[in-house]
XYZ file of C-alpha atoms in Angstrom:
657
model
C 26.962 82.026 24.066
C 26.258 81.437 28.066
C 25.303 84.848 29.919
C 27.220 83.383 32.396
C 30.455 83.204 30.419
C 29.550 85.823 28.151
C 29.870 87.778 31.544
C 33.421 86.405 32.556
C 34.307 87.674 29.549
C 33.918 91.732 30.684
C 35.393 90.737 33.330
C 38.861 90.014 31.875
C 37.948 92.924 29.266
C 39.541 96.073 28.593
C 37.439 98.674 26.830
C 37.299 102.086 25.078
C 34.205 103.379 24.341
C 34.826 105.612 21.137
C 31.558 107.586 20.663
C 27.508 108.254 22.350
C 25.196 110.439 20.108
C 22.167 110.916 20.654
C 19.609 110.607 16.934
C 16.952 111.610 16.395
C 15.037 110.665 12.684
C 11.511 112.147 11.817
C 8.240 110.109 10.983
C 8.843 108.335 7.840
C 13.163 108.244 7.496
C 14.197 105.957 6.878
C 19.055 104.538 6.849
C 19.726 102.156 3.931
C 22.527 98.999 4.891
C 24.677 101.286 7.310
C 28.003 99.156 8.055
C 28.247 99.448 12.121
C 32.035 100.646 11.976
C 32.462 99.198 15.693
C 30.281 97.043 18.171
C 27.381 99.109 19.380
C 24.687 99.648 21.501
C 21.828 101.469 20.547
C 18.813 102.693 23.288
C 14.893 103.912 21.747
C 13.996 106.530 23.844
C 10.752 107.834 22.296
C 8.668 106.577 19.365
C 9.038 103.051 17.443
C 10.781 101.455 14.572
C 11.673 98.822 12.310
C 14.987 97.961 13.168
C 16.707 95.610 10.674
C 20.789 93.653 11.127
C 22.234 91.631 9.493
C 18.475 90.840 8.232
C 17.071 90.080 11.714
C 14.144 92.400 12.479
C 13.228 93.997 15.404
C 10.552 96.171 16.191
C 11.829 98.919 18.960
C 9.447 100.328 20.403
C 10.029 102.512 23.698
C 12.940 101.894 25.622
C 14.150 99.359 23.422
C 18.201 97.754 23.647
C 19.735 96.415 20.915
C 23.127 94.992 20.250
C 25.483 94.675 16.740
C 28.478 93.304 16.438
C 31.731 95.843 14.517
C 30.240 95.672 10.167
C 27.142 94.369 10.902
C 24.000 96.134 8.356
C 21.914 98.001 10.452
C 18.384 99.711 8.082
C 16.091 101.644 9.771
C 12.182 102.410 8.686
C 10.663 104.767 11.354
C 6.645 104.984 11.212
C 7.180 108.051 14.058
C 9.439 110.526 14.909
C 12.296 108.147 16.153
C 14.819 109.327 18.835
C 18.152 107.016 20.131
C 21.545 106.559 21.380
C 24.151 104.781 19.825
C 26.806 103.536 21.844
C 30.077 102.841 20.113
C 32.919 101.203 22.110
C 35.500 98.450 21.571
C 36.470 95.231 23.359
C 39.299 92.805 23.876
C 39.841 89.854 26.146
C 43.174 91.661 28.270
C 45.421 89.226 29.683
C 47.467 86.930 27.377
C 46.613 83.892 29.302
C 42.903 84.068 28.993
C 42.746 85.195 25.563
C 44.844 81.897 24.536
C 42.492 79.631 26.786
C 39.365 81.252 25.296
C 40.746 80.803 21.309
C 41.344 77.486 22.519
C 38.373 75.953 23.755
C 35.906 78.116 21.762
C 37.733 79.253 18.449
C 33.998 79.703 16.807
C 33.098 82.153 19.311
C 33.694 86.371 19.642
C 32.835 86.864 23.009
C 32.042 90.829 22.147
C 30.469 90.341 19.125
C 26.825 88.505 20.243
C 23.771 90.612 18.665
C 20.854 90.706 21.126
C 17.696 92.754 21.034
C 15.317 93.059 24.471
C 12.928 95.527 26.376
C 14.601 96.341 30.142
C 12.598 95.322 33.045
C 14.273 98.285 34.347
C 14.646 101.094 31.440
C 15.695 104.535 33.867
C 18.083 102.459 35.103
C 20.010 102.304 31.475
C 18.780 105.685 30.443
C 20.673 107.096 33.231
C 23.700 105.501 32.877
C 23.761 105.765 29.616
C 22.458 110.184 30.267
C 25.573 110.480 32.500
C 28.183 109.355 29.894
C 26.959 111.530 27.226
C 27.146 113.710 29.672
C 30.895 112.772 30.834
C 32.100 112.471 26.722
C 30.801 115.471 25.423
C 33.272 117.534 28.523
C 36.041 114.868 26.865
C 38.757 116.231 29.441
C 41.005 112.968 31.054
C 38.936 113.285 34.048
C 36.682 113.005 32.718
C 36.948 110.366 29.352
C 38.053 108.129 32.762
C 34.279 108.842 34.233
C 33.188 107.507 31.176
C 34.597 104.175 31.215
C 33.177 103.761 34.852
C 30.000 104.964 33.654
C 30.517 102.430 30.492
C 31.407 99.307 33.127
C 28.487 100.478 34.841
C 26.479 100.756 32.037
C 27.586 97.286 31.145
C 26.764 95.593 34.951
C 22.666 96.685 34.509
C 22.060 95.787 31.243
C 23.621 92.282 31.846
C 21.799 91.434 35.264
C 18.624 92.297 33.298
C 19.282 90.293 30.534
C 19.875 87.482 33.249
C 16.388 88.268 34.606
C 14.607 88.024 31.072
C 17.010 85.060 30.030
C 17.694 86.883 26.780
C 18.447 84.899 24.558
C 21.718 85.668 21.938
C 22.847 84.783 18.097
C 26.559 84.837 17.643
C 27.418 87.592 14.252
C 28.095 86.222 11.171
C 31.547 87.048 10.474
C 31.673 85.901 6.831
C 28.951 88.526 5.898
C 31.190 91.044 8.456
C 34.327 89.861 6.808
C 32.408 90.917 3.082
C 30.510 94.259 3.786
C 34.280 95.112 5.413
C 36.098 94.180 2.288
C 33.615 96.024 0.044
C 34.158 99.049 1.826
C 37.504 99.365 2.542
C 39.377 97.311 -0.583
C 41.609 100.224 -1.322
C 42.918 100.056 2.184
C 45.676 97.564 3.622
C 44.390 94.702 4.704
C 45.271 90.891 6.055
C 43.835 88.147 7.253
C 45.395 88.935 10.677
C 43.815 92.736 10.476
C 40.004 90.879 9.733
C 40.226 88.593 12.820
C 41.528 91.303 14.636
C 38.619 93.549 13.698
C 35.879 90.919 14.502
C 37.301 89.373 17.362
C 37.869 85.748 15.739
C 40.796 83.532 15.595
C 42.858 83.939 12.212
C 41.894 80.555 11.892
C 38.302 80.074 12.332
C 37.567 83.159 10.282
C 39.425 81.569 6.887
C 37.791 78.702 7.101
C 34.093 79.911 7.708
C 34.919 82.277 4.854
C 36.250 79.462 2.343
C 33.306 77.250 3.461
C 30.783 79.541 2.273
C 32.512 81.314 0.016
C 34.864 78.901 -1.877
C 37.772 81.620 -1.003
C 40.127 83.163 1.063
C 39.212 86.154 2.744
C 42.415 87.348 0.608
C 41.724 86.404 -2.248
C 38.261 87.874 -1.670
C 39.969 90.350 -1.827
C 42.047 90.092 -4.790
C 39.006 89.641 -6.663
C 37.592 92.380 -5.353
C 40.662 94.544 -6.096
C 40.710 92.840 -9.751
C 37.277 93.425 -10.625
C 37.478 97.026 -9.386
C 40.764 97.497 -11.691
C 39.018 96.030 -14.856
C 36.264 98.727 -13.966
C 37.908 101.304 -14.254
C 39.885 100.147 -17.250
C 37.327 100.275 -19.260
C 35.126 103.383 -18.096
C 37.696 106.080 -17.424
C 41.522 107.538 -19.020
C 42.840 107.322 -15.736
C 46.102 106.543 -15.256
C 47.483 102.388 -14.433
C 49.156 105.072 -11.872
C 45.761 106.581 -10.248
C 43.916 102.756 -10.606
C 46.330 101.469 -8.943
C 46.084 103.413 -6.350
C 42.368 103.730 -6.753
C 42.284 99.544 -5.459
C 44.894 99.307 -2.690
C 48.185 98.813 -5.065
C 51.534 102.103 -3.852
C 53.253 100.173 -6.161
C 52.042 100.069 -9.782
C 54.639 97.221 -11.136
C 53.275 94.810 -8.702
C 49.546 96.013 -9.673
C 50.552 94.770 -13.123
C 51.760 91.783 -11.806
C 48.959 90.607 -9.706
C 46.546 91.773 -12.237
C 47.834 89.995 -15.099
C 48.269 86.456 -12.767
C 44.315 86.586 -12.389
C 43.309 87.675 -15.956
C 45.978 86.659 -18.243
C 46.758 89.596 -19.796
C 47.885 93.196 -18.438
C 46.284 95.728 -17.064
C 47.073 97.673 -20.648
C 46.781 95.169 -22.937
C 42.889 94.216 -21.571
C 42.526 97.855 -21.560
C 43.055 98.183 -25.665
C 41.298 94.799 -26.036
C 38.032 94.971 -24.220
C 37.729 98.451 -25.476
C 39.134 97.326 -29.385
C 35.764 94.408 -28.880
C 33.252 97.438 -27.948
C 34.465 98.832 -30.618
C 33.774 95.813 -32.599
C 30.155 95.340 -31.194
C 29.280 98.512 -32.133
C 29.204 97.586 -35.927
C 26.061 96.214 -36.791
C 27.904 93.232 -38.870
C 29.498 92.442 -35.624
C 26.607 92.308 -33.947
C 24.646 90.118 -36.314
C 28.278 87.909 -36.427
C 27.612 87.601 -32.477
C 24.203 86.366 -32.292
C 24.899 83.184 -34.467
C 28.570 82.891 -32.258
C 29.210 81.836 -29.173
C 29.081 85.030 -26.534
C 31.646 85.919 -24.073
C 29.915 85.850 -20.186
C 31.501 87.107 -17.256
C 31.100 84.632 -14.124
C 29.658 86.205 -11.147
C 29.954 85.734 -7.356
C 26.765 86.664 -5.311
C 27.627 87.452 -2.025
C 25.038 89.498 -0.013
C 23.893 91.908 -3.465
C 27.844 92.340 -4.578
C 28.606 91.329 -7.935
C 31.508 90.333 -8.743
C 33.777 89.722 -11.937
C 35.768 86.284 -11.525
C 36.056 85.424 -14.854
C 36.992 82.046 -13.565
C 39.127 83.096 -10.494
C 42.889 82.307 -10.521
C 42.767 80.707 -13.538
C 41.852 82.978 -16.694
C 38.677 82.234 -18.753
C 40.306 83.356 -22.407
C 38.122 84.140 -25.600
C 37.918 81.966 -28.035
C 38.822 82.631 -31.959
C 39.343 81.200 -35.215
C 41.196 84.335 -36.720
C 43.603 83.232 -39.071
C 46.167 85.432 -36.153
C 45.054 82.542 -33.537
C 45.550 79.888 -36.254
C 49.353 81.147 -37.227
C 50.446 81.633 -33.134
C 48.649 78.301 -32.700
C 50.610 76.427 -35.654
C 53.860 78.550 -35.163
C 53.308 77.141 -31.491
C 52.778 73.521 -32.313
C 56.922 73.807 -33.657
C 58.225 75.108 -31.376
C 57.111 72.292 -29.727
C 57.936 69.684 -31.743
C 61.223 71.180 -32.733
C 61.619 70.922 -28.134
C 60.560 67.712 -28.797
C 63.258 66.532 -30.843
C 65.717 68.220 -29.102
C 65.091 65.925 -26.124
C 64.460 69.648 -23.674
C 60.882 69.052 -23.281
C 61.334 66.059 -20.975
C 61.537 68.608 -18.061
C 58.269 69.966 -16.641
C 57.309 73.571 -16.145
C 58.477 74.694 -12.981
C 55.196 73.909 -10.636
C 54.102 71.763 -12.583
C 53.079 67.849 -12.332
C 53.255 65.276 -14.213
C 51.632 62.759 -11.826
C 54.554 60.218 -12.063
C 54.971 60.050 -8.468
C 51.197 60.425 -7.419
C 51.503 56.729 -5.783
C 54.089 58.043 -3.517
C 52.597 59.641 -0.702
C 54.767 59.002 1.974
C 58.004 60.683 0.597
C 58.476 64.227 -0.914
C 60.946 63.594 -3.077
C 62.138 60.229 -4.389
C 64.835 59.030 -2.494
C 65.793 55.731 -5.393
C 66.545 58.333 -7.383
C 67.356 61.682 -6.121
C 67.304 65.297 -7.596
C 68.646 65.908 -11.258
C 70.379 68.607 -12.150
C 70.210 70.341 -15.588
C 73.509 72.079 -15.969
C 72.642 74.436 -18.615
C 69.752 76.039 -17.587
C 71.199 75.445 -13.832
C 68.456 73.575 -12.390
C 67.047 70.721 -10.466
C 64.536 68.401 -11.253
C 62.804 66.807 -7.955
C 60.255 64.181 -8.247
C 57.111 64.948 -5.202
C 53.446 63.615 -4.277
C 52.264 65.823 -7.125
C 54.519 64.675 -9.517
C 58.449 66.041 -10.837
C 59.004 70.085 -10.372
C 61.632 72.164 -11.784
C 63.486 74.349 -8.880
C 66.818 76.416 -9.078
C 69.861 75.167 -8.702
C 71.252 76.936 -6.227
C 67.471 79.115 -4.988
C 68.370 82.724 -3.739
C 65.242 83.858 -2.842
C 63.387 80.801 -1.055
C 60.354 81.324 0.446
C 59.918 78.649 3.298
C 56.431 77.168 5.298
C 56.821 75.239 9.206
C 59.107 73.835 7.933
C 62.064 76.339 8.417
C 63.495 74.302 11.572
C 65.022 71.475 8.806
C 66.170 74.173 6.020
C 68.340 76.383 8.585
C 69.966 73.378 9.728
C 71.114 72.773 5.692
C 72.559 76.864 5.919
C 70.067 77.806 4.479
C 68.318 81.005 4.988
C 65.252 82.122 3.580
C 63.719 85.044 3.205
C 60.684 84.912 4.464
C 58.898 81.936 6.430
C 55.475 81.357 8.751
C 55.493 82.551 12.118
C 57.169 81.039 13.906
C 57.044 81.289 17.988
C 59.515 83.812 19.895
C 60.599 80.874 22.110
C 61.750 78.197 19.181
C 65.473 77.063 18.749
C 66.376 78.792 15.845
C 64.719 81.912 15.983
C 67.702 84.106 16.361
C 68.511 82.007 12.855
C 65.694 84.019 11.493
C 66.649 87.693 12.214
C 65.876 89.993 9.368
C 62.953 87.291 7.378
C 60.044 88.185 6.472
C 57.109 86.726 7.678
C 54.269 85.781 6.239
C 51.488 85.144 8.867
C 50.101 81.924 9.978
C 51.314 78.825 7.715
C 47.931 77.386 7.097
C 47.382 80.358 5.446
C 50.404 82.703 4.484
C 49.259 86.046 2.574
C 49.442 85.445 -1.324
C 49.870 88.552 -2.225
C 53.487 89.520 -0.049
C 54.677 86.140 -1.474
C 54.567 87.795 -4.709
C 56.323 91.007 -3.552
C 58.905 88.669 -2.685
C 59.713 87.840 -5.667
C 60.184 84.295 -4.531
C 62.227 81.570 -7.317
C 61.708 78.325 -4.274
C 58.787 78.229 -2.379
C 58.338 74.884 0.040
C 55.098 74.242 1.819
C 54.263 71.496 4.394
C 50.097 70.911 2.487
C 47.939 70.162 0.401
C 45.872 73.673 1.113
C 49.650 75.761 1.273
C 51.040 74.144 -1.896
C 47.179 74.910 -3.866
C 47.751 78.882 -2.723
C 50.980 79.448 -3.121
C 52.262 77.243 -6.991
C 51.491 79.623 -8.924
C 53.654 82.151 -7.936
C 56.898 80.113 -8.049
C 58.639 76.184 -8.325
C 56.722 75.134 -5.086
C 57.740 71.960 -3.452
C 54.857 70.147 -1.020
C 56.471 68.116 1.948
C 53.681 65.789 4.044
C 55.812 66.629 6.674
C 53.127 64.721 9.098
C 53.713 62.023 6.892
C 57.008 61.459 7.343
C 60.339 60.990 10.212
C 62.536 63.366 10.735
C 64.952 62.076 8.836
C 63.074 61.482 5.989
C 62.122 65.027 6.042
C 65.459 66.297 6.044
C 66.476 64.454 2.974
C 64.014 65.961 1.347
C 64.122 68.820 1.422
C 68.282 68.890 1.314
C 66.919 66.707 -1.736
C 65.635 70.284 -3.082
C 68.901 71.835 -2.504
C 70.595 69.198 -3.830
C 72.642 69.416 0.087
C 71.612 65.793 0.800
C 75.771 65.123 2.309
C 74.901 67.531 4.520
C 72.115 65.987 5.609
C 73.544 62.967 5.835
C 75.945 65.475 8.471
C 73.648 65.945 10.276
C 71.441 63.280 10.888
C 75.132 61.266 11.545
C 75.758 63.748 14.500
C 72.680 63.768 15.778
C 73.232 59.846 16.269
C 75.565 60.973 17.793
C 74.588 62.827 20.290
C 71.501 60.380 21.015
C 74.308 57.589 21.952
C 76.047 60.266 24.428
C 73.357 60.974 25.913
C 71.498 57.863 26.411
C 75.046 56.711 28.072
C 75.605 59.148 30.158
C 71.643 59.462 31.381
C 72.887 54.837 31.695
C 75.591 56.253 33.178
C 73.726 58.141 36.034
C 71.259 55.898 36.603
C 68.247 57.586 35.027
C 67.970 55.753 31.248
C 65.299 53.535 33.030
C 63.340 55.752 34.694
C 59.808 56.528 33.359
C 59.272 59.870 32.071
C 55.380 61.495 32.187
C 55.273 64.682 29.160
C 51.795 66.541 30.639
C 50.219 69.197 29.794
C 47.546 71.724 31.242
C 46.287 73.041 34.225
C 43.756 72.860 37.071
C 41.037 71.564 35.544
C 42.568 68.508 33.794
C 46.224 67.664 32.074
C 47.117 65.856 28.534
C 48.754 63.224 29.254
C 51.101 62.919 26.061
C 50.558 59.713 24.168
C 52.734 59.387 21.028
C 56.221 60.186 19.914
C 54.982 62.682 18.027
C 52.685 64.351 19.890
C 56.153 67.247 20.463
C 56.338 69.079 23.460
C 59.466 66.882 24.162
C 58.054 63.624 22.713
C 60.081 62.857 20.642
C 63.737 64.033 22.074
C 62.795 61.466 25.370
C 60.225 59.002 23.822
C 62.151 58.903 20.095
C 65.819 59.726 20.520
C 66.299 59.120 24.317
C 63.979 55.479 23.892
C 62.925 56.198 27.813
C 60.110 54.939 28.834
C 56.373 56.558 30.554
C 54.127 54.415 32.390
C 52.790 51.053 32.476
C 49.275 52.722 31.700
C 50.500 55.606 28.738
C 53.506 53.223 27.189
C 51.233 50.812 26.263
C 49.368 53.489 24.185
C 53.058 54.476 22.554
C 53.588 51.633 21.416
C 50.529 51.039 19.385
C 49.938 54.420 18.410
C 52.299 55.672 15.662
C 50.095 59.658 14.847
C 50.434 62.311 17.092
C 48.034 61.612 20.912
C 47.102 62.474 24.004
C 44.467 62.034 26.458
C 42.920 64.673 28.974
C 42.942 63.506 32.699
C 41.318 64.683 35.551
C 43.549 66.157 37.892
C 41.735 63.350 40.621
C 43.374 60.751 38.674
C 46.143 62.182 37.682
C 48.858 60.710 39.733
C 48.288 57.001 38.153
C 49.276 58.293 35.107
C 52.743 60.624 36.924
C 56.535 58.918 36.021
C 59.599 58.967 37.443
C 60.014 61.628 36.553
C 57.253 65.040 35.298
C 58.017 67.507 32.426
C 55.005 70.108 31.942
C 54.768 72.098 29.248
C 54.063 75.918 30.299
C 53.740 79.456 29.101
C 52.514 82.929 29.752
C 49.475 82.568 32.408
C 49.872 78.697 32.861
C 47.865 77.644 36.003
C 49.586 77.806 39.416
C 49.710 73.996 40.294
C 51.943 74.896 43.845
C 48.701 75.339 46.223
C 46.954 71.891 44.303
C 46.741 69.601 46.896
C 46.306 66.525 44.610
C 49.297 67.806 42.449
C 51.600 69.036 45.096
C 50.980 65.076 46.594
C 52.255 63.642 43.604
C 55.674 61.966 44.202
C 57.531 63.674 41.364
C 56.615 66.828 42.176
C 56.790 66.737 46.305
C 60.420 65.262 45.418
C 61.547 68.077 43.484
C 61.165 65.960 40.077
C 59.152 68.424 37.799
C 60.585 69.821 34.587
C 59.003 73.528 33.470
C 59.189 73.383 28.971
C 58.620 76.611 27.704
C 55.736 75.804 24.739
C 57.555 77.360 22.163
C 60.941 75.601 22.207
C 59.597 72.197 22.680
C 56.578 72.881 19.966
C 58.970 71.862 16.787
C 60.309 68.677 15.767
C 63.020 69.530 12.927
C 65.914 68.625 13.363
C 67.936 72.599 14.521
C 65.168 72.053 17.030
C 65.097 68.349 18.644
C 68.913 68.993 18.462
C 68.601 71.809 21.337
C 65.531 70.224 22.656
C 67.982 66.716 23.716
C 70.808 69.029 25.137
C 68.362 70.315 27.552
C 66.590 66.977 28.847
C 69.780 65.577 29.059
C 70.832 68.880 31.553
C 67.538 69.190 33.335
C 67.937 65.591 34.226
C 71.119 65.452 35.572
C 70.274 68.069 37.882
C 66.530 67.045 39.020
C 66.973 64.553 42.159
C 67.631 60.968 41.550
C 64.900 58.690 41.552
C 64.984 55.919 43.315
């Protein structure tokens, strides 16, 4: 991150000073693995010491400045009496529009989480501000706290000047190390992905991707594994009650704790405690020790993150100790007998809920087979649907449905889910989901929250979400990006046995499309060109696909309207979502008779831009602003509403000649 970018962030920042203190350490004293509770500056006053921040070593002499991010690990080894000032603060990008632009442009960079150390060229200037800050902070009156904030900005300005003069290199703190340490220290508390991302000033998506890339786990999965490991230790080494253990590892509901423990370990907490203590007693006997020395020993697997060891036993799939006792043999024989009986009665042809048979694995274009549809088992009140993951048994009349991203189609079919992924405030169907639980971003929902809802059906839009949730309840994966609106609706309708409702919705949509086309044709608009753009002063994205969103499906696919020739050539050959970044200088070449501009809170005001204002469609009032939230979705519910909007606005705009 360049210094000028960092300075821009400080100009857009809201800050709060959290604490300032002067600390003296005697010669030979040391501080080990101290986790910074907030972003902070360490400024040495006298003496010398060796500082380590997240493993990076700094030789701190008199007047040395070090900046560390929240969650970083600090070690100090003193050589002589060592005095320093510690200043903690919190800062964030205050304006939503700027914050959104920043995350879109640089999602991997947290603007206030940089790590750097240097010797100031004018150390007494920084010391003066810190002394005044300390004095104002001690007073703690309202006016003094305001003075503290004012002095902090002056301190930042002086430090930025000196950083720029020396061209100091800054490094980004490792968000994965920060998150690991935070979870290890705060696993007892309520922790969510969004909370972790906010703590370290990263986007949820970036933090999750980085964490999974380095550890193989999502942050929430790691949190669960940490809690389970702590609970197992308490079950073995204490006589605490189940309620006490659940509370100690962060679960207020002992029933929920038992469920999640059994899901990850394979047996309930009480049975686990009984089993492990019995094994420990047997291992104390010489005969058992002798037997185990020539037998297969059970070893726990480990994950090693920064010296934090965690028993995982194969993650969410339990590793079970192999036994050959007579009781186990009898259980196996009984299981085989029951299986044969089931096969002979014809019920074994229906796979377990959520289990893929692979029968449809070669069909990657549809989520639910349109040839055979769904089959209903009236006796058991279930339905079998064919998906890209194989046959899945779902309830014939599900009551507790969780759906990610695809909620618009579900709502259109008359199904109100109990929980969905986050929905933009301006979505067409937002009001239909009033009172419905929110699970976070669609690409990484919180599994604990889903388990807590006890769903009987889950619908997901990606491989990742399928893998994350498939063990909780019957889960149907809909590869939405490979399906047309009609195909996707048919797939979802087959899950609920609402094929007729889907046909009605599609018929009504087609009728609306034909009526809309006739209305626009009668008004002399249907044969005019339309451009769809999104962006601001630094450039525009020109939509070049029917699948891009931002109204492209309503305009180009359903109404069949055309873009300017330079854009239409790409629309005709592109099937995926596509768009091009165009500079403002050449933008007029890509603009048609009408312009739809996607806008959002904080979007650039282009009124005074001479190039933008000179475009005929803009100058003559044929600019139609569309809300980003409203036009983000492409489900049948949203497209119906979008068609109404497009037709209404085109009819209201001045006619193009």
